[in-house]
Amino acid sequence: MNSNLSIFSHENKSKATVKVQLDEFTDMASDYFDYEFDGVSTFEMWGKPDIPDEFSLGLIVGPSGSGKSTLLKDFGEEEIFEWVHDKAIVSHFETPEKAIKKLSAVGLNTVPSWFRPYRVLSTGEKFRADLARKLHSNAVIDEFTSVVDRNVAKAASRSVRRYVSKEGLDNVVIASCHRDIIEWLEPDWVFDTSNGSYYKGRYLRPRITIEIYAGKHSMWRMFAPHHYLTANLNKAARCFLAYWENNLIGFIGSLPQPSGTIQNAWRESRTVILPDYQGLGIGPRFSDGVAKIHFDEGKRYYSRTPHERLGAYRDYSDHWKKTSSYGKVVSPMGNMKNWKHDLRVCYSHEYIK
């Protein structure tokens, strides 16, 4: 928790009542449990806390039945989007450019999934796709991460924080029953409906430590479906596996790069982070680790990618330098004759320390 975090008590509560019709079902249920019921239920609701007029991201957190959803309505109505049965999810945005930007922003980086209809996606992919359409200034999002496992929840929270900050979004409010996302979401304020506590100030994001091991070529089968260009991997590839908290999460393959002028050189050939772990910033650090392994062995190590975020990371990193082919229109695969798609501008770097 950030040392600058302030905690306040909020006691603004009101009572509300709802009435239902009595029938044989309510009569039998009340008799069975000796519960006196006259058709009227009374419950307490939290009032809106005294928050700043302008903020980037706020979080309402608390157990089920504690009034999160009711309080969230004070900030606006959640948008519910429809997904066309036979249209790809990438086709549901205002423009193709926004589709690419927003799907990438929420960590849905398994590109083949963009071209599938919503109905066949996994639960985690559906959650991220919904999130991509909802994220904008003044958005309210209920039941955040309630339907996904905790790895997806943490990754999606990190992605949301990054997108909100990068795009300069204002007054986004999220409600969730899970507290494990707070440090990843880094909200400007948190209101806890379990006790009325109001927290103001940023939490510190947890540190991620991954372990890298040498792997076998056969492990590529697990990652191949998630690579955006090809499922093939050269038999000569050195294979590396990334683990986080004892979970296998990533794969990198590197290949020798014979050259008349550069000796003992290798290049990054395939990099895949499993979908549930995308959006945490693991890919660039994993790549750094594999590059360092080669570097420490006395090898030169190169990487070429059309991925804007990875390329930009290396532009500002002290560990990489641009090569002479940086920014040229080339094949990301490195082998022009085997490249059957449009050529594109690529980020090209060499690892230097």
PDB file of N, CA and C in Angstrom, residues 222-288:
ATOM      1  N   MET A 222       1.895 -26.210 -27.350  1.00  0.00           N
ATOM      2  CA  MET A 222       0.999 -25.559 -26.393  1.00  0.00           C
ATOM      3  C   MET A 222       0.803 -24.080 -26.725  1.00  0.00           C
ATOM      4  N   PHE A 223       1.793 -23.476 -27.373  1.00  0.00           N
ATOM      5  CA  PHE A 223       1.775 -22.034 -27.612  1.00  0.00           C
ATOM      6  C   PHE A 223       1.460 -21.665 -29.059  1.00  0.00           C
ATOM      7  N   ALA A 224       1.663 -22.594 -29.988  1.00  0.00           N
ATOM      8  CA  ALA A 224       1.507 -22.313 -31.417  1.00  0.00           C
ATOM      9  C   ALA A 224       0.162 -21.684 -31.786  1.00  0.00           C
ATOM     10  N   PRO A 225      -0.972 -22.161 -31.219  1.00  0.00           N
ATOM     11  CA  PRO A 225      -2.263 -21.573 -31.622  1.00  0.00           C
ATOM     12  C   PRO A 225      -2.405 -20.093 -31.269  1.00  0.00           C
ATOM     13  N   HIS A 226      -1.544 -19.584 -30.399  1.00  0.00           N
ATOM     14  CA  HIS A 226      -1.676 -18.209 -29.935  1.00  0.00           C
ATOM     15  C   HIS A 226      -0.703 -17.257 -30.628  1.00  0.00           C
ATOM     16  N   HIS A 227       0.122 -17.778 -31.556  1.00  0.00           N
ATOM     17  CA  HIS A 227       1.037 -16.897 -32.275  1.00  0.00           C
ATOM     18  C   HIS A 227       0.293 -16.242 -33.435  1.00  0.00           C
ATOM     19  N   TYR A 228       0.505 -14.962 -33.615  1.00  0.00           N
ATOM     20  CA  TYR A 228      -0.320 -14.210 -34.558  1.00  0.00           C
ATOM     21  C   TYR A 228       0.085 -14.396 -36.019  1.00  0.00           C
ATOM     22  N   LEU A 229       1.280 -14.971 -36.280  1.00  0.00           N
ATOM     23  CA  LEU A 229       1.703 -15.111 -37.665  1.00  0.00           C
ATOM     24  C   LEU A 229       1.692 -16.547 -38.163  1.00  0.00           C
ATOM     25  N   THR A 230       2.268 -17.452 -37.410  1.00  0.00           N
ATOM     26  CA  THR A 230       2.411 -18.819 -37.895  1.00  0.00           C
ATOM     27  C   THR A 230       2.512 -19.795 -36.737  1.00  0.00           C
ATOM     28  N   ALA A 231       2.114 -21.037 -37.009  1.00  0.00           N
ATOM     29  CA  ALA A 231       2.231 -22.082 -35.991  1.00  0.00           C
ATOM     30  C   ALA A 231       3.522 -22.879 -36.164  1.00  0.00           C
ATOM     31  N   ASN A 232       4.333 -22.527 -37.156  1.00  0.00           N
ATOM     32  CA  ASN A 232       5.562 -23.267 -37.430  1.00  0.00           C
ATOM     33  C   ASN A 232       6.711 -22.763 -36.553  1.00  0.00           C
ATOM     34  N   LEU A 233       7.611 -23.672 -36.222  1.00  0.00           N
ATOM     35  CA  LEU A 233       8.812 -23.331 -35.482  1.00  0.00           C
ATOM     36  C   LEU A 233       9.961 -24.185 -36.001  1.00  0.00           C
ATOM     37  N   ASN A 234      11.024 -23.535 -36.430  1.00  0.00           N
ATOM     38  CA  ASN A 234      12.193 -24.210 -36.975  1.00  0.00           C
ATOM     39  C   ASN A 234      12.755 -25.210 -35.964  1.00  0.00           C
ATOM     40  N   LYS A 235      13.126 -26.387 -36.455  1.00  0.00           N
ATOM     41  CA  LYS A 235      13.671 -27.432 -35.580  1.00  0.00           C
ATOM     42  C   LYS A 235      14.988 -27.019 -34.932  1.00  0.00           C
ATOM     43  N   ALA A 236      15.660 -26.019 -35.528  1.00  0.00           N
ATOM     44  CA  ALA A 236      16.938 -25.586 -34.983  1.00  0.00           C
ATOM     45  C   ALA A 236      16.779 -24.591 -33.839  1.00  0.00           C
ATOM     46  N   ALA A 237      15.557 -24.257 -33.480  1.00  0.00           N
ATOM     47  CA  ALA A 237      15.318 -23.221 -32.475  1.00  0.00           C
ATOM     48  C   ALA A 237      15.741 -23.669 -31.078  1.00  0.00           C
ATOM     49  N   ARG A 238      16.362 -22.742 -30.341  1.00  0.00           N
ATOM     50  CA  ARG A 238      16.528 -22.921 -28.904  1.00  0.00           C
ATOM     51  C   ARG A 238      15.222 -22.484 -28.250  1.00  0.00           C
ATOM     52  N   CYS A 239      14.737 -23.247 -27.297  1.00  0.00           N
ATOM     53  CA  CYS A 239      13.430 -22.978 -26.712  1.00  0.00           C
ATOM     54  C   CYS A 239      13.575 -22.599 -25.237  1.00  0.00           C
ATOM     55  N   PHE A 240      12.804 -21.593 -24.845  1.00  0.00           N
ATOM     56  CA  PHE A 240      12.831 -21.095 -23.471  1.00  0.00           C
ATOM     57  C   PHE A 240      11.403 -20.974 -22.945  1.00  0.00           C
ATOM     58  N   LEU A 241      11.214 -21.340 -21.682  1.00  0.00           N
ATOM     59  CA  LEU A 241       9.900 -21.316 -21.054  1.00  0.00           C
ATOM     60  C   LEU A 241       9.901 -20.337 -19.888  1.00  0.00           C
ATOM     61  N   ALA A 242       8.803 -19.605 -19.719  1.00  0.00           N
ATOM     62  CA  ALA A 242       8.661 -18.668 -18.608  1.00  0.00           C
ATOM     63  C   ALA A 242       7.620 -19.201 -17.633  1.00  0.00           C
ATOM     64  N   TYR A 243       7.941 -19.136 -16.348  1.00  0.00           N
ATOM     65  CA  TYR A 243       7.026 -19.545 -15.285  1.00  0.00           C
ATOM     66  C   TYR A 243       6.796 -18.361 -14.352  1.00  0.00           C
ATOM     67  N   TRP A 244       5.551 -18.210 -13.930  1.00  0.00           N
ATOM     68  CA  TRP A 244       5.207 -17.210 -12.916  1.00  0.00           C
ATOM     69  C   TRP A 244       4.354 -17.902 -11.851  1.00  0.00           C
ATOM     70  N   GLU A 245       4.809 -17.862 -10.623  1.00  0.00           N
ATOM     71  CA  GLU A 245       4.124 -18.503  -9.499  1.00  0.00           C
ATOM     72  C   GLU A 245       3.807 -19.962  -9.829  1.00  0.00           C
ATOM     73  N   ASN A 246       4.806 -20.655 -10.381  1.00  0.00           N
ATOM     74  CA  ASN A 246       4.740 -22.084 -10.730  1.00  0.00           C
ATOM     75  C   ASN A 246       3.791 -22.384 -11.889  1.00  0.00           C
ATOM     76  N   ASN A 247       3.355 -21.368 -12.603  1.00  0.00           N
ATOM     77  CA  ASN A 247       2.501 -21.566 -13.782  1.00  0.00           C
ATOM     78  C   ASN A 247       3.307 -21.314 -15.049  1.00  0.00           C
ATOM     79  N   LEU A 248       3.225 -22.244 -16.018  1.00  0.00           N
ATOM     80  CA  LEU A 248       3.879 -22.060 -17.309  1.00  0.00           C
ATOM     81  C   LEU A 248       3.096 -21.020 -18.098  1.00  0.00           C
ATOM     82  N   ILE A 249       3.733 -19.922 -18.471  1.00  0.00           N
ATOM     83  CA  ILE A 249       2.984 -18.813 -19.067  1.00  0.00           C
ATOM     84  C   ILE A 249       3.529 -18.329 -20.401  1.00  0.00           C
ATOM     85  N   GLY A 250       4.789 -18.663 -20.749  1.00  0.00           N
ATOM     86  CA  GLY A 250       5.346 -18.075 -21.960  1.00  0.00           C
ATOM     87  C   GLY A 250       6.376 -18.942 -22.647  1.00  0.00           C
ATOM     88  N   PHE A 251       6.588 -18.661 -23.926  1.00  0.00           N
ATOM     89  CA  PHE A 251       7.533 -19.410 -24.755  1.00  0.00           C
ATOM     90  C   PHE A 251       8.285 -18.437 -25.658  1.00  0.00           C
ATOM     91  N   ILE A 252       9.587 -18.624 -25.773  1.00  0.00           N
ATOM     92  CA  ILE A 252      10.391 -17.902 -26.758  1.00  0.00           C
ATOM     93  C   ILE A 252      11.284 -18.900 -27.478  1.00  0.00           C
ATOM     94  N   GLY A 253      11.333 -18.792 -28.797  1.00  0.00           N
ATOM     95  CA  GLY A 253      12.254 -19.577 -29.607  1.00  0.00           C
ATOM     96  C   GLY A 253      13.250 -18.648 -30.270  1.00  0.00           C
ATOM     97  N   SER A 254      14.525 -19.018 -30.267  1.00  0.00           N
ATOM     98  CA  SER A 254      15.549 -18.212 -30.935  1.00  0.00           C
ATOM     99  C   SER A 254      16.281 -19.067 -31.959  1.00  0.00           C
ATOM    100  N   LEU A 255      16.756 -18.400 -33.018  1.00  0.00           N
ATOM    101  CA  LEU A 255      17.409 -19.108 -34.113  1.00  0.00           C
ATOM    102  C   LEU A 255      18.780 -18.511 -34.396  1.00  0.00           C
ATOM    103  N   PRO A 256      19.725 -19.344 -34.838  1.00  0.00           N
ATOM    104  CA  PRO A 256      21.015 -18.794 -35.269  1.00  0.00           C
ATOM    105  C   PRO A 256      20.812 -17.895 -36.478  1.00  0.00           C
ATOM    106  N   GLN A 257      21.609 -16.846 -36.560  1.00  0.00           N
ATOM    107  CA  GLN A 257      21.470 -15.877 -37.652  1.00  0.00           C
ATOM    108  C   GLN A 257      22.814 -15.769 -38.363  1.00  0.00           C
ATOM    109  N   PRO A 258      23.076 -16.695 -39.304  1.00  0.00           N
ATOM    110  CA  PRO A 258      24.363 -16.666 -40.009  1.00  0.00           C
ATOM    111  C   PRO A 258      24.498 -15.401 -40.854  1.00  0.00           C
ATOM    112  N   SER A 259      25.702 -14.850 -40.851  1.00  0.00           N
ATOM    113  CA  SER A 259      25.953 -13.617 -41.598  1.00  0.00           C
ATOM    114  C   SER A 259      27.425 -13.563 -41.964  1.00  0.00           C
ATOM    115  N   GLY A 260      27.720 -12.926 -43.092  1.00  0.00           N
ATOM    116  CA  GLY A 260      29.107 -12.799 -43.511  1.00  0.00           C
ATOM    117  C   GLY A 260      29.876 -11.791 -42.690  1.00  0.00           C
ATOM    118  N   THR A 261      29.165 -10.884 -42.037  1.00  0.00           N
ATOM    119  CA  THR A 261      29.836  -9.817 -41.288  1.00  0.00           C
ATOM    120  C   THR A 261      29.664  -9.934 -39.781  1.00  0.00           C
ATOM    121  N   ILE A 262      28.636 -10.637 -39.328  1.00  0.00           N
ATOM    122  CA  ILE A 262      28.382 -10.768 -37.894  1.00  0.00           C
ATOM    123  C   ILE A 262      28.545 -12.228 -37.496  1.00  0.00           C
ATOM    124  N   GLN A 263      29.401 -12.483 -36.538  1.00  0.00           N
ATOM    125  CA  GLN A 263      29.672 -13.843 -36.103  1.00  0.00           C
ATOM    126  C   GLN A 263      28.894 -14.174 -34.822  1.00  0.00           C
ATOM    127  N   ASN A 264      28.525 -15.456 -34.732  1.00  0.00           N
ATOM    128  CA  ASN A 264      27.907 -15.982 -33.508  1.00  0.00           C
ATOM    129  C   ASN A 264      26.672 -15.176 -33.103  1.00  0.00           C
ATOM    130  N   ALA A 265      25.775 -14.947 -34.053  1.00  0.00           N
ATOM    131  CA  ALA A 265      24.583 -14.134 -33.806  1.00  0.00           C
ATOM    132  C   ALA A 265      23.324 -15.004 -33.785  1.00  0.00           C
ATOM    133  N   TRP A 266      22.371 -14.588 -32.958  1.00  0.00           N
ATOM    134  CA  TRP A 266      21.076 -15.254 -32.859  1.00  0.00           C
ATOM    135  C   TRP A 266      19.976 -14.207 -32.937  1.00  0.00           C
ATOM    136  N   ARG A 267      18.781 -14.650 -33.286  1.00  0.00           N
ATOM    137  CA  ARG A 267      17.643 -13.734 -33.337  1.00  0.00           C
ATOM    138  C   ARG A 267      16.414 -14.369 -32.692  1.00  0.00           C
ATOM    139  N   GLU A 268      15.591 -13.522 -32.115  1.00  0.00           N
ATOM    140  CA  GLU A 268      14.328 -13.984 -31.538  1.00  0.00           C
ATOM    141  C   GLU A 268      13.386 -14.364 -32.670  1.00  0.00           C
ATOM    142  N   SER A 269      12.830 -15.566 -32.598  1.00  0.00           N
ATOM    143  CA  SER A 269      12.002 -16.073 -33.687  1.00  0.00           C
ATOM    144  C   SER A 269      10.520 -16.123 -33.336  1.00  0.00           C
ATOM    145  N   ARG A 270      10.188 -16.609 -32.153  1.00  0.00           N
ATOM    146  CA  ARG A 270       8.789 -16.715 -31.720  1.00  0.00           C
ATOM    147  C   ARG A 270       8.684 -16.271 -30.260  1.00  0.00           C
ATOM    148  N   THR A 271       7.706 -15.464 -29.979  1.00  0.00           N
ATOM    149  CA  THR A 271       7.425 -15.062 -28.596  1.00  0.00           C
ATOM    150  C   THR A 271       5.927 -15.155 -28.366  1.00  0.00           C
ATOM    151  N   VAL A 272       5.518 -15.932 -27.370  1.00  0.00           N
ATOM    152  CA  VAL A 272       4.099 -16.083 -27.046  1.00  0.00           C
ATOM    153  C   VAL A 272       3.914 -16.067 -25.537  1.00  0.00           C
ATOM    154  N   ILE A 273       2.996 -15.249 -25.065  1.00  0.00           N
ATOM    155  CA  ILE A 273       2.533 -15.290 -23.687  1.00  0.00           C
ATOM    156  C   ILE A 273       1.098 -15.809 -23.724  1.00  0.00           C
ATOM    157  N   LEU A 274       0.777 -16.791 -22.912  1.00  0.00           N
ATOM    158  CA  LEU A 274      -0.561 -17.360 -22.931  1.00  0.00           C
ATOM    159  C   LEU A 274      -1.615 -16.281 -22.638  1.00  0.00           C
ATOM    160  N   PRO A 275      -2.794 -16.389 -23.259  1.00  0.00           N
ATOM    161  CA  PRO A 275      -3.801 -15.324 -23.170  1.00  0.00           C
ATOM    162  C   PRO A 275      -4.133 -14.859 -21.758  1.00  0.00           C
ATOM    163  N   ASP A 276      -4.232 -15.787 -20.806  1.00  0.00           N
ATOM    164  CA  ASP A 276      -4.615 -15.405 -19.447  1.00  0.00           C
ATOM    165  C   ASP A 276      -3.599 -14.485 -18.776  1.00  0.00           C
ATOM    166  N   TYR A 277      -2.384 -14.435 -19.322  1.00  0.00           N
ATOM    167  CA  TYR A 277      -1.327 -13.655 -18.685  1.00  0.00           C
ATOM    168  C   TYR A 277      -0.902 -12.448 -19.518  1.00  0.00           C
ATOM    169  N   GLN A 278      -1.605 -12.199 -20.609  1.00  0.00           N
ATOM    170  CA  GLN A 278      -1.286 -11.051 -21.442  1.00  0.00           C
ATOM    171  C   GLN A 278      -1.783  -9.761 -20.780  1.00  0.00           C
ATOM    172  N   GLY A 279      -1.012  -8.715 -20.947  1.00  0.00           N
ATOM    173  CA  GLY A 279      -1.391  -7.430 -20.382  1.00  0.00           C
ATOM    174  C   GLY A 279      -0.659  -7.072 -19.105  1.00  0.00           C
ATOM    175  N   LEU A 280       0.193  -7.964 -18.624  1.00  0.00           N
ATOM    176  CA  LEU A 280       0.935  -7.709 -17.391  1.00  0.00           C
ATOM    177  C   LEU A 280       2.337  -7.149 -17.648  1.00  0.00           C
ATOM    178  N   GLY A 281       2.701  -7.011 -18.917  1.00  0.00           N
ATOM    179  CA  GLY A 281       4.039  -6.536 -19.235  1.00  0.00           C
ATOM    180  C   GLY A 281       5.095  -7.618 -19.130  1.00  0.00           C
ATOM    181  N   ILE A 282       4.670  -8.882 -19.161  1.00  0.00           N
ATOM    182  CA  ILE A 282       5.609  -9.994 -19.001  1.00  0.00           C
ATOM    183  C   ILE A 282       6.435 -10.210 -20.264  1.00  0.00           C
ATOM    184  N   GLY A 283       5.819 -10.064 -21.443  1.00  0.00           N
ATOM    185  CA  GLY A 283       6.494 -10.346 -22.702  1.00  0.00           C
ATOM    186  C   GLY A 283       7.825  -9.619 -22.875  1.00  0.00           C
ATOM    187  N   PRO A 284       7.866  -8.289 -22.716  1.00  0.00           N
ATOM    188  CA  PRO A 284       9.134  -7.570 -22.895  1.00  0.00           C
ATOM    189  C   PRO A 284      10.208  -8.014 -21.908  1.00  0.00           C
ATOM    190  N   ARG A 285       9.828  -8.271 -20.656  1.00  0.00           N
ATOM    191  CA  ARG A 285      10.816  -8.683 -19.651  1.00  0.00           C
ATOM    192  C   ARG A 285      11.309 -10.097 -19.922  1.00  0.00           C
ATOM    193  N   PHE A 286      10.416 -10.959 -20.370  1.00  0.00           N
ATOM    194  CA  PHE A 286      10.807 -12.317 -20.745  1.00  0.00           C
ATOM    195  C   PHE A 286      11.806 -12.252 -21.895  1.00  0.00           C
ATOM    196  N   SER A 287      11.522 -11.403 -22.872  1.00  0.00           N
ATOM    197  CA  SER A 287      12.430 -11.229 -24.006  1.00  0.00           C
ATOM    198  C   SER A 287      13.787 -10.716 -23.548  1.00  0.00           C
ATOM    199  N   ASP A 288      13.781  -9.769 -22.612  1.00  0.00           N
ATOM    200  CA  ASP A 288      15.043  -9.267 -22.056  1.00  0.00           C
ATOM    201  C   ASP A 288      15.850 -10.405 -21.432  1.00  0.00           C
TER     202      ASP A 288
END
